[in-house]
Short mmCIF file of C-alpha atoms in Angstrom, two decimals:
data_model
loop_
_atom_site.label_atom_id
_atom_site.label_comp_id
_atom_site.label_asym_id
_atom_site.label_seq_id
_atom_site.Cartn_x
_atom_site.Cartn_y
_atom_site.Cartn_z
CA UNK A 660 15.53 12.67 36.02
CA UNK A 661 17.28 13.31 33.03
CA UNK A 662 20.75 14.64 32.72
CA UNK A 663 22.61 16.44 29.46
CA UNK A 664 25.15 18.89 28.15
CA UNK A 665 25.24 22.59 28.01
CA UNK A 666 28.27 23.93 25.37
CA UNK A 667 30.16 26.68 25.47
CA UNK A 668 32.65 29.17 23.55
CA UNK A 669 35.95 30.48 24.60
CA UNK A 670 33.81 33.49 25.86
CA UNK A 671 31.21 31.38 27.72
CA UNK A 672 28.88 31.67 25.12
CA UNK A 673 26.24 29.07 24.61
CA UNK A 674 27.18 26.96 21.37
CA UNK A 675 24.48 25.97 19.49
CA UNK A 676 25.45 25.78 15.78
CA UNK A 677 27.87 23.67 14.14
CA UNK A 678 26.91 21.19 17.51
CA UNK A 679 24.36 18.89 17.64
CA UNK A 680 22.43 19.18 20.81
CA UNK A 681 22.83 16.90 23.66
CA UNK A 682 20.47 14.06 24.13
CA UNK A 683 18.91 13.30 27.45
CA UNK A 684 20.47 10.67 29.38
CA UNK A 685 19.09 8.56 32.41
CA UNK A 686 21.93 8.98 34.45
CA UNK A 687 24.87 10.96 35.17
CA UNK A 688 27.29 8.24 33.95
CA UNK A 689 25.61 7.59 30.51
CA UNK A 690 26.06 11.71 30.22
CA UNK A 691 29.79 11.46 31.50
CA UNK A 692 30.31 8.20 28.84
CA UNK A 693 29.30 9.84 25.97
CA UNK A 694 31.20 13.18 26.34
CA UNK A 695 33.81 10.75 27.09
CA UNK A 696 33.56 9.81 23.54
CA UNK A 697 32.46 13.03 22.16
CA UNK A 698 34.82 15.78 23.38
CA UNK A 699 37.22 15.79 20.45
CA UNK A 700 34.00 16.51 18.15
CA UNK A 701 32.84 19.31 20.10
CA UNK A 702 35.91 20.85 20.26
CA UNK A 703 36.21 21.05 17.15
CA UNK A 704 33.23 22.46 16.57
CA UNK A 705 34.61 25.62 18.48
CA UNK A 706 32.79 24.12 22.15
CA UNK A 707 35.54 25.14 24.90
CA UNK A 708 33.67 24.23 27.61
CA UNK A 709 30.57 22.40 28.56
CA UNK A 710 28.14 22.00 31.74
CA UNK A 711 26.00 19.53 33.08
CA UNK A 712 23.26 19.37 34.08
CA UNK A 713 20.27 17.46 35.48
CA UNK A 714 16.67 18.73 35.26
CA UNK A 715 18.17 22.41 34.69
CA UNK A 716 20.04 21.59 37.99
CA UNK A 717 24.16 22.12 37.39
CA UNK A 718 25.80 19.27 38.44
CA UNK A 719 29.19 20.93 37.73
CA UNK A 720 29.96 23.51 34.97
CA UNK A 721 33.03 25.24 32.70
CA UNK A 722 34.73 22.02 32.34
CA UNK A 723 37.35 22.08 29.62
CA UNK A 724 37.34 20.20 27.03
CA UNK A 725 41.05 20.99 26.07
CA UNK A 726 43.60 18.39 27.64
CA UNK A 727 45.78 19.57 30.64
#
């Protein structure tokens, strides 16, 4: 099983430039860790939101990236 990141745009567009593309992780908390360290970078790059998923499976999805 392998688990990684799907970005996406104010609009809930995929994000593909400007990002680079997730890596595959071997479990859910390696994914979770390095978004962890990762989110500011992304959202920069214009990335809003982002899902996960495992093996095209979503785990969960539209989580913000912004702070509450």
């Amino acid at each position: 099983m392998t688990w990684h990141w799907r970005y996406e745009n104010a609009n809930g567009g995929e994000v593909t430039e400007g990002v680079t593309p997730s890596d595959a992780f071997p479990s859910q908390a390696d994914a979770e860790s390095w978004l962890g360290e990762s989110w500011r970078e992304l959202l920069e790059a214009g990335v809003e939101t982002v899902t996960l998923l495992e093996d095209g499976r979503v785990e969960y999805e539209k989580m913000s990236l912004r702070p509450e």
